């Protein structure tokens, strides 16, 4: 039997209104005992989805003037009876009413317990449950859009479709399992084709999840180049504040510095200023450069900065070529210090590389650079990212492995249909776990533990 839970659903602070939420079989009765409606009525008899005005009264004392919303099972967020009390937004009032409701028999909800109940009552699947948290925590418009589409179940839908493809394949297979020697070559080829298609789609989803990652966490842009070309100055110019130390001494920046920037398109960008790359002079230099290389691996876009007032060294060209050879990374060549007489010979760089001219010191070309970053973001089909948590992503990787194993069994051990059947069965199970059909409660608990109370 489920108990009755209660929580303050709005952030604690002074605000116009505050909301207290309850869910469980007896919550309407609990609230009824402390609520005195303006017009005489029985809260337990009113219809679902109605709003009622009155006072919360406890031990003859009026605590607050409130609105009470009643939702009846199963037509509520959690699928249970629910009540929302809209109070004045004072933390003292909210805490007081919460205390009263606990005294009347409700229990303080755990983190995410409302959504967990919605999930356990079959109102939403696990991915949708998670998307609710992502909506609350979305840090950019794009992230919000992705989370909303997950709530609508678009990700779940493609996973369910894939799962049913696996199921079909397994059913076919089981029909032939007793007579593996009778399976025709044509049939085997058909299975192989299907498995390969599933594998392709799984890998596509994994790619989308990777893209979803940066939509959520921000697109990572890194400033690299040899010492003293003006990376920190450029970082400050982009951030529009003096964050990083700038000096004429090469090797000023040792550790990397991270800054967050919202572009006018609503994209969140994380910008990293790093230690200049080159031949280290000392151990600190060396450590700084190692860190730069680490950040390089995680970045989406590299701004390779050169000093337009100087000459490009051999070492700098090598560095550029090395960075350019990194896979899946976009790169822009930023020529800085255009306010000074220019000595740089740009023909040493290949022609097809995108070039932007700026002066970090004088603020010239900074907007062009921002626009260029925006262009790179939108060219990456960012609408296409999905959010998967680490547990689900691991499961999806597992499924990918299963696909490979299955394909290998079909090719190398064509008689061992039972092995293939087991693999397909495990695949289905893994899909079910992502969708929360086969709940590993352990994982569900971890997911809900990330929620805020009241959600
Ligand atoms: N004239 C001019 N000077 C600049 C410009 N940008 C940077 N500088 C100067 O170049 C020097 C080095 O600038 P930083 O921003 O510290 O260079 P950095 O690339 O971060 O250097 P490290 O941290 O040592 O790798 C400073 O003296 C800056 O004032 C520019 O656009 N024009
Ligand atoms: Mg610097």
Coordinates of C-alpha atoms and ligand atoms in Angstrom, one line a residue:
X1 CA 0.0 0.0 0.0
X2 CA 1.3 3.4 -1.0
X3 CA 1.6 6.1 1.7
X4 CA 0.9 9.8 1.3
X5 CA 3.7 12.1 0.5
X6 CA 4.2 15.9 0.7
X7 CA 6.8 18.4 -0.4
X8 CA 7.3 22.1 -1.0
X9 CA 7.4 22.3 -4.8
X10 CA 8.7 25.8 -5.2
X11 CA 12.2 27.0 -4.3
X12 CA 12.4 28.3 -0.7
X13 CA 12.6 32.1 -0.8
X14 CA 10.4 35.1 -0.7
X15 CA 8.1 35.1 -3.8
X16 CA 4.5 35.8 -4.8
X17 CA 3.3 32.3 -4.3
X18 CA 4.5 29.0 -3.0
X19 CA 3.3 25.5 -3.8
X20 CA 2.9 22.5 -1.6
X21 CA 2.2 19.2 -3.3
X22 CA 0.8 16.0 -2.0
X23 CA 0.2 12.6 -3.5
X24 CA -1.3 9.4 -2.2
X25 CA -4.6 7.7 -1.5
X26 CA -5.6 9.8 1.5
X27 CA -4.2 13.2 0.7
X28 CA -7.6 14.9 0.0
X29 CA -8.7 13.8 3.4
X30 CA -5.6 15.0 5.0
X31 CA -5.9 18.5 3.5
X32 CA -9.7 18.5 4.2
X33 CA -8.9 18.3 7.9
X34 CA -6.9 21.6 7.9
X35 CA -8.6 23.5 5.1
X36 CA -11.6 25.7 5.6
X37 CA -13.2 26.5 2.3
X38 CA -14.8 29.9 1.8
X39 CA -18.0 28.3 0.5
X40 CA -19.1 25.3 2.4
X41 CA -18.1 22.1 0.5
X42 CA -16.6 18.7 1.0
X43 CA -13.2 18.4 -0.7
X44 CA -13.6 14.7 -1.0
X45 CA -16.8 15.2 -3.0
X46 CA -15.6 17.9 -5.5
X47 CA -14.7 16.8 -9.0
X48 CA -11.2 16.3 -10.2
X49 CA -9.1 19.3 -11.6
X50 CA -11.0 21.9 -9.6
X51 CA -9.7 24.9 -7.6
X52 CA -10.9 25.9 -4.1
X53 CA -10.4 29.0 -2.1
X54 CA -10.2 29.2 1.6
X55 CA -7.9 29.2 4.7
X56 CA -5.5 26.7 6.2
X57 CA -6.5 26.6 9.9
X58 CA -4.6 24.7 12.5
X59 CA -5.5 24.6 16.2
X60 CA -7.9 27.5 15.6
X61 CA -5.3 29.6 14.1
X62 CA -5.3 30.8 10.5
X63 CA -2.0 30.0 8.9
X64 CA -2.6 31.4 5.4
X65 CA -5.2 32.2 2.8
X66 CA -4.7 29.6 0.0
X67 CA -6.0 28.0 -3.2
X68 CA -6.3 24.3 -3.2
X69 CA -6.3 22.2 -6.4
X70 CA -7.7 18.7 -6.4
X71 CA -6.7 16.0 -8.8
X72 CA -8.2 12.6 -8.5
X73 CA -6.6 9.2 -9.4
X74 CA -5.8 8.1 -12.0
X75 CA -5.9 11.5 -13.8
X76 CA -3.0 13.2 -12.1
X77 CA 0.7 13.6 -12.6
X78 CA 1.5 10.7 -10.4
X79 CA -1.6 8.7 -11.2
X80 CA -2.7 8.9 -7.6
X81 CA -4.9 11.4 -5.7
X82 CA -3.1 14.7 -5.6
X83 CA -3.5 18.1 -4.0
X84 CA -1.6 21.3 -4.7
X85 CA -1.8 24.1 -2.2
X86 CA -1.0 27.6 -3.4
X87 CA 0.1 29.7 -0.5
X88 CA 1.7 33.1 -0.2
X89 CA 5.4 32.7 -1.0
X90 CA 6.9 33.0 2.4
X91 CA 9.2 30.2 3.5
X92 CA 7.8 30.5 7.1
X93 CA 4.3 29.8 5.9
X94 CA 5.4 27.0 3.6
X95 CA 7.4 25.3 6.3
X96 CA 4.5 25.7 8.8
X97 CA 2.0 24.2 6.5
X98 CA 4.4 21.4 5.6
X99 CA 4.8 20.6 9.3
X100 CA 1.0 20.6 9.8
X101 CA 0.5 18.2 6.9
X102 CA 3.1 15.9 8.3
X103 CA 1.4 15.9 11.7
X104 CA -1.8 15.0 9.9
X105 CA -0.2 11.9 8.5
X106 CA 1.7 12.7 5.3
X107 CA 5.4 11.8 4.9
X108 CA 8.0 14.2 3.5
X109 CA 8.7 13.1 -0.1
X110 CA 12.1 11.9 -1.2
X111 CA 13.8 13.5 -4.2
X112 CA 11.9 12.8 -7.4
X113 CA 9.4 10.7 -5.6
X114 CA 6.4 12.3 -7.4
X115 CA 7.9 11.5 -10.7
X116 CA 9.0 8.1 -9.6
X117 CA 5.3 7.4 -8.7
X118 CA 4.3 8.6 -12.1
X119 CA 6.7 6.1 -13.5
X120 CA 5.7 3.2 -11.3
X121 CA 2.0 3.9 -12.1
X122 CA 2.7 3.7 -15.8
X123 CA 2.0 7.4 -16.5
X124 CA 5.4 7.9 -18.1
X125 CA 8.4 5.7 -19.0
X126 CA 11.8 6.0 -17.5
X127 CA 13.2 8.2 -20.3
X128 CA 10.3 10.6 -20.0
X129 CA 10.7 10.7 -16.2
X130 CA 14.3 11.7 -16.7
X131 CA 13.4 14.3 -19.3
X132 CA 11.3 16.1 -16.6
X133 CA 14.4 16.7 -14.6
X134 CA 16.2 17.8 -17.7
X135 CA 13.5 20.3 -18.5
X136 CA 13.9 21.8 -15.1
X137 CA 17.6 22.0 -15.3
X138 CA 17.9 22.9 -19.0
X139 CA 20.6 25.6 -19.3
X140 CA 19.8 26.7 -22.9
X141 CA 16.9 26.9 -25.3
X142 CA 18.3 24.0 -27.3
X143 CA 18.7 21.8 -24.3
X144 CA 15.1 22.6 -23.3
X145 CA 13.8 21.7 -26.7
X146 CA 15.6 18.4 -26.6
X147 CA 14.2 17.6 -23.2
X148 CA 10.7 18.4 -24.3
X149 CA 10.9 16.1 -27.2
X150 CA 12.1 13.4 -25.0
X151 CA 9.1 14.0 -22.7
X152 CA 6.9 13.6 -25.7
X153 CA 8.4 10.2 -26.0
X154 CA 10.3 10.6 -29.3
X155 CA 13.4 8.8 -28.1
X156 CA 11.4 6.1 -26.4
X157 CA 9.6 5.6 -29.7
X158 CA 12.7 4.9 -31.7
X159 CA 13.9 2.6 -28.9
X160 CA 10.7 0.7 -28.8
X161 CA 10.7 0.3 -32.6
X162 CA 14.2 -1.1 -32.4
X163 CA 13.2 -3.4 -29.6
X164 CA 10.3 -4.8 -31.6
X165 CA 12.6 -5.4 -34.6
X166 CA 14.8 -7.5 -32.4
X167 CA 11.7 -9.3 -31.1
X168 CA 10.5 -10.1 -34.6
X169 CA 13.9 -11.5 -35.5
X170 CA 14.0 -13.7 -32.4
X171 CA 10.5 -15.1 -33.1
X172 CA 11.5 -16.0 -36.7
X173 CA 14.6 -17.6 -35.4
X174 CA 12.9 -19.6 -32.7
X175 CA 10.6 -21.1 -35.4
X176 CA 13.7 -22.5 -37.1
X177 CA 15.6 -23.4 -34.0
X178 CA 14.7 -27.1 -33.9
X179 CA 15.8 -27.6 -37.5
X180 CA 18.8 -25.4 -38.0
X181 CA 20.0 -27.6 -40.9
X182 CA 16.8 -26.7 -42.8
X183 CA 17.5 -23.0 -42.7
X184 CA 18.0 -21.7 -46.2
X185 CA 20.9 -19.5 -47.2
X186 CA 18.5 -16.9 -48.3
X187 CA 16.8 -16.8 -44.9
X188 CA 20.1 -16.5 -43.1
X189 CA 21.1 -13.6 -45.3
X190 CA 17.8 -11.9 -44.5
X191 CA 18.6 -12.2 -40.7
X192 CA 22.0 -10.9 -41.2
X193 CA 20.7 -7.9 -43.1
X194 CA 18.2 -7.2 -40.3
X195 CA 20.8 -7.4 -37.6
X196 CA 23.1 -5.1 -39.5
X197 CA 20.3 -2.6 -39.8
X198 CA 19.7 -2.7 -36.1
X199 CA 23.4 -2.2 -35.5
X200 CA 23.4 0.8 -37.7
X201 CA 20.5 2.3 -36.0
X202 CA 21.9 1.7 -32.5
X203 CA 25.2 3.4 -33.6
X204 CA 23.2 6.3 -35.0
X205 CA 21.4 6.7 -31.6
X206 CA 24.8 6.6 -29.8
X207 CA 26.0 9.3 -32.0
X208 CA 22.9 11.4 -31.3
X209 CA 23.5 10.9 -27.6
X210 CA 27.0 12.2 -28.0
X211 CA 25.6 15.3 -29.7
X212 CA 23.0 15.6 -27.0
X213 CA 25.8 15.7 -24.5
X214 CA 27.1 19.0 -25.8
X215 CA 23.7 20.5 -26.3
X216 CA 23.2 19.9 -22.6
X217 CA 26.6 20.7 -21.3
X218 CA 27.4 23.4 -23.9
X219 CA 29.4 23.4 -27.1
X220 CA 33.1 23.4 -26.2
X221 CA 35.3 25.9 -27.9
X222 CA 39.0 25.9 -27.1
X223 CA 41.6 28.7 -27.7
X224 CA 45.0 27.2 -28.7
X225 CA 48.2 28.6 -30.1
X226 CA 51.8 29.3 -29.2
X227 CA 52.5 31.5 -26.1
X228 CA 51.9 35.2 -26.3
X229 CA 49.7 35.3 -29.4
X230 CA 46.8 36.8 -27.4
X231 CA 44.6 33.8 -26.4
X232 CA 43.8 35.1 -22.9
X233 CA 43.1 38.6 -24.4
X234 CA 40.7 36.9 -26.8
X235 CA 39.1 34.9 -24.1
X236 CA 38.5 38.1 -22.1
X237 CA 37.1 39.8 -25.2
X238 CA 34.6 37.0 -25.9
X239 CA 33.6 36.8 -22.2
X240 CA 33.3 40.6 -22.1
X241 CA 35.1 40.7 -18.8
X242 CA 38.7 40.5 -17.5
X243 CA 38.9 37.0 -16.4
X244 CA 42.2 35.7 -17.6
X245 CA 45.6 37.3 -16.8
X246 CA 47.2 39.0 -19.7
X247 CA 50.9 39.9 -19.8
X248 CA 53.6 40.4 -22.4
X249 CA 55.5 37.5 -20.9
X250 CA 55.1 34.3 -22.9
X251 CA 53.8 31.4 -20.8
X252 CA 51.5 33.5 -18.7
X253 CA 48.6 31.1 -18.7
X254 CA 49.5 27.8 -17.0
X255 CA 46.2 26.2 -16.1
X256 CA 43.2 26.3 -18.3
X257 CA 40.3 28.7 -17.6
X258 CA 36.7 27.9 -18.4
X259 CA 34.1 30.4 -19.2
X260 CA 30.4 30.1 -20.2
X261 CA 28.9 32.2 -22.8
X262 CA 25.4 32.4 -24.3
X263 CA 25.3 33.3 -27.9
X264 CA 22.4 35.3 -29.2
X265 CA 21.0 32.1 -30.8
X266 CA 20.4 30.7 -27.3
X267 CA 23.3 28.3 -27.5
X268 CA 25.4 27.7 -24.4
X269 CA 29.1 27.8 -25.3
X270 CA 31.9 26.8 -23.0
X271 CA 35.2 28.6 -23.8
X272 CA 38.6 27.4 -22.7
X273 CA 41.7 29.6 -22.5
X274 CA 44.7 27.3 -22.4
X275 CA 48.4 27.4 -21.8
X276 CA 50.3 28.2 -25.0
X277 CA 51.7 25.1 -26.9
X278 CA 55.3 24.9 -27.9
X279 CA 58.5 23.8 -26.3
X280 CA 58.1 23.9 -22.6
X281 CA 60.7 25.9 -20.6
X282 CA 60.0 24.3 -17.3
X283 CA 58.0 21.7 -15.5
X284 CA 55.0 24.1 -15.0
X285 CA 55.0 24.9 -18.7
X286 CA 55.0 21.2 -19.5
X287 CA 52.1 20.4 -17.1
X288 CA 50.1 23.3 -18.6
X289 CA 50.6 22.0 -22.1
X290 CA 49.6 18.5 -21.1
X291 CA 46.3 19.9 -19.7
X292 CA 45.8 21.8 -23.0
X293 CA 46.0 18.5 -24.9
X294 CA 43.5 16.9 -22.6
X295 CA 40.9 19.7 -23.2
X296 CA 41.6 19.5 -26.9
X297 CA 40.3 16.0 -26.9
X298 CA 37.0 17.1 -25.4
X299 CA 36.5 20.2 -27.5
X300 CA 34.1 20.6 -30.4
X301 CA 35.7 23.6 -32.1
X302 CA 39.3 24.8 -32.0
X303 CA 40.2 28.4 -32.4
X304 CA 43.8 28.3 -33.5
X305 CA 45.2 31.7 -32.7
X306 CA 48.2 33.3 -34.4
X307 CA 49.8 36.7 -34.0
X308 CA 49.4 38.7 -37.2
X309 CA 52.1 41.2 -36.3
X310 CA 54.7 38.4 -36.1
X311 CA 56.0 35.7 -38.3
X312 CA 54.7 32.1 -38.3
X313 CA 57.4 29.7 -37.0
X314 CA 58.0 26.3 -38.4
X315 CA 57.0 24.9 -35.0
X316 CA 53.7 26.8 -35.2
X317 CA 52.9 25.3 -38.6
X318 CA 53.6 21.8 -37.3
X319 CA 51.4 22.4 -34.3
X320 CA 48.6 23.6 -36.6
X321 CA 48.9 20.6 -38.9
X322 CA 48.9 18.2 -35.9
X323 CA 45.7 19.8 -34.4
X324 CA 44.0 19.9 -37.8
X325 CA 44.5 16.1 -38.1
X326 CA 42.4 15.5 -35.1
X327 CA 39.2 13.7 -36.1
X328 CA 35.7 15.2 -35.7
X329 CA 37.1 18.6 -34.7
X330 CA 36.3 21.8 -36.5
X331 CA 38.9 24.5 -36.6
X332 CA 39.1 28.2 -37.3
X333 CA 42.3 30.1 -37.8
X334 CA 42.1 33.4 -35.8
X335 CA 44.6 36.0 -36.8
X336 CA 45.0 38.4 -33.8
X337 CA 46.6 41.8 -33.4
X338 CA 45.4 43.2 -36.6
X339 CA 45.7 46.7 -35.0
X340 CA 49.5 46.3 -35.5
X341 CA 51.4 46.3 -38.8
X342 CA 51.0 42.9 -40.2
X343 CA 54.0 40.6 -41.0
X344 CA 52.2 37.3 -41.1
X345 CA 52.5 35.1 -44.2
X346 CA 49.2 33.4 -44.4
X347 CA 50.0 31.4 -47.5
X348 CA 51.8 28.9 -45.2
X349 CA 48.3 27.7 -44.2
X350 CA 46.1 25.9 -46.6
X351 CA 43.6 28.0 -48.5
X352 CA 40.5 26.1 -47.5
X353 CA 40.9 26.9 -43.8
X354 CA 38.4 29.4 -42.4
X355 CA 40.1 32.6 -41.3
X356 CA 38.9 35.4 -39.0
X357 CA 40.8 38.6 -38.4
X358 CA 40.6 40.2 -34.9
X359 CA 42.2 42.5 -32.5
X360 CA 41.5 41.2 -29.0
X361 CA 42.9 44.4 -27.6
X362 CA 40.9 46.8 -29.7
X363 CA 37.8 44.6 -29.9
X364 CA 37.9 44.4 -33.6
X365 CA 36.2 41.3 -35.3
X366 CA 35.0 39.8 -32.1
X367 CA 31.4 39.8 -33.4
X368 CA 32.5 38.1 -36.6
X369 CA 34.1 35.4 -34.5
X370 CA 31.0 34.9 -32.5
X371 CA 29.0 34.5 -35.7
X372 CA 31.5 32.0 -37.0
X373 CA 31.1 30.0 -33.8
X374 CA 27.3 30.1 -34.2
X375 CA 27.6 28.9 -37.8
X376 CA 29.7 25.9 -36.7
X377 CA 27.1 25.0 -34.1
X378 CA 24.2 25.1 -36.5
X379 CA 26.0 23.2 -39.2
X380 CA 26.1 20.2 -36.8
X381 CA 22.5 19.3 -37.0
X382 CA 22.1 20.0 -33.4
X383 CA 18.4 19.6 -33.4
X384 CA 19.2 15.9 -33.6
X385 CA 20.8 15.3 -30.3
X386 CA 19.2 13.1 -27.7
X387 CA 19.9 13.0 -23.9
X388 CA 20.8 9.6 -22.5
X389 CA 22.2 9.2 -19.0
X390 CA 25.4 7.2 -18.5
X391 CA 23.6 4.0 -17.5
X392 CA 21.4 4.0 -20.6
X393 CA 24.3 4.9 -22.8
X394 CA 26.2 2.0 -21.4
X395 CA 23.2 -0.3 -22.1
X396 CA 23.0 1.0 -25.6
X397 CA 26.7 0.3 -26.1
X398 CA 26.1 -3.2 -24.7
X399 CA 23.3 -3.6 -27.4
X400 CA 25.8 -2.6 -30.0
X401 CA 28.2 -5.3 -28.8
X402 CA 25.3 -7.8 -28.9
X403 CA 24.7 -6.9 -32.5
X404 CA 28.3 -7.5 -33.4
X405 CA 28.3 -10.8 -31.6
X406 CA 25.1 -11.8 -33.3
X407 CA 26.4 -11.0 -36.7
X408 CA 29.6 -12.9 -36.0
X409 CA 27.6 -16.0 -34.8
X410 CA 25.5 -15.9 -38.0
X411 CA 28.6 -15.8 -40.2
X412 CA 30.9 -18.1 -38.3
X413 CA 28.6 -20.6 -36.5
X414 CA 25.5 -20.7 -38.8
X415 CA 24.2 -23.8 -37.0
X416 CA 24.2 -22.3 -33.5
X417 CA 20.8 -20.7 -33.7
X418 CA 20.4 -21.2 -30.0
X419 CA 23.3 -18.9 -29.2
X420 CA 21.9 -16.3 -31.5
X421 CA 18.5 -16.6 -29.9
X422 CA 20.1 -16.0 -26.4
X423 CA 21.9 -12.9 -27.8
X424 CA 18.7 -11.5 -29.2
X425 CA 16.9 -12.2 -25.9
X426 CA 19.6 -10.2 -24.0
X427 CA 19.2 -7.4 -26.5
X428 CA 15.5 -7.2 -26.0
X429 CA 16.1 -7.2 -22.2
X430 CA 18.6 -4.4 -22.5
X431 CA 16.2 -2.2 -24.6
X432 CA 13.5 -2.9 -22.0
X433 CA 15.8 -1.7 -19.2
X434 CA 16.5 1.6 -21.0
X435 CA 12.7 2.1 -21.4
X436 CA 12.1 1.1 -17.8
X437 CA 10.0 -1.9 -18.7
X438 CA 12.3 -4.2 -17.0
X439 CA 13.3 -1.9 -14.2
X440 CA 16.5 -2.3 -12.6
X441 CA 15.2 -0.4 -9.5
X442 CA 18.8 0.3 -8.7
X443 CA 19.2 2.5 -11.8
X444 CA 15.7 4.0 -11.4
X445 CA 16.7 5.0 -7.8
X446 CA 19.9 6.6 -9.0
X447 CA 18.0 8.6 -11.7
X448 CA 15.4 9.8 -9.3
X449 CA 18.0 10.7 -6.7
X450 CA 19.1 13.5 -9.1
X451 CA 15.8 15.2 -8.9
X452 CA 14.8 18.0 -6.6
X453 CA 12.4 17.5 -3.8
X454 CA 8.8 18.2 -4.9
X455 CA 9.3 16.8 -8.4
Ligands
LIG1 N1 48.5 45.2 -30.1 C1 47.8 44.1 -29.6 N2 48.3 43.4 -28.6 C2 47.7 42.3 -28.1 C3 46.5 41.9 -28.7 N3 46.0 40.8 -28.1 C4 47.0 40.6 -27.1 N4 47.9 41.5 -27.1 C5 49.1 41.6 -26.2 O1 49.9 40.4 -26.4 C6 50.5 40.0 -25.1 C7 50.1 38.6 -24.8 O2 48.7 38.5 -24.6 P1 48.0 37.3 -23.8 O3 46.5 37.4 -24.0 O4 48.5 37.1 -22.4 O5 48.6 36.1 -24.7 P2 48.4 34.5 -24.5 O6 48.3 33.8 -25.8 O7 47.3 34.2 -23.5 O8 49.8 34.1 -23.8 P3 50.2 32.9 -22.9 O9 49.2 32.7 -21.8 O10 51.5 33.2 -22.4 O11 50.2 31.7 -23.8 C8 49.9 41.0 -24.1 O12 50.9 42.0 -23.9 C9 48.7 41.6 -24.8 O13 48.4 42.9 -24.3 C10 46.0 42.7 -29.8 O14 44.9 42.4 -30.4 N5 46.7 43.8 -30.2
LIG2 MG1 47.3 33.3 -21.7

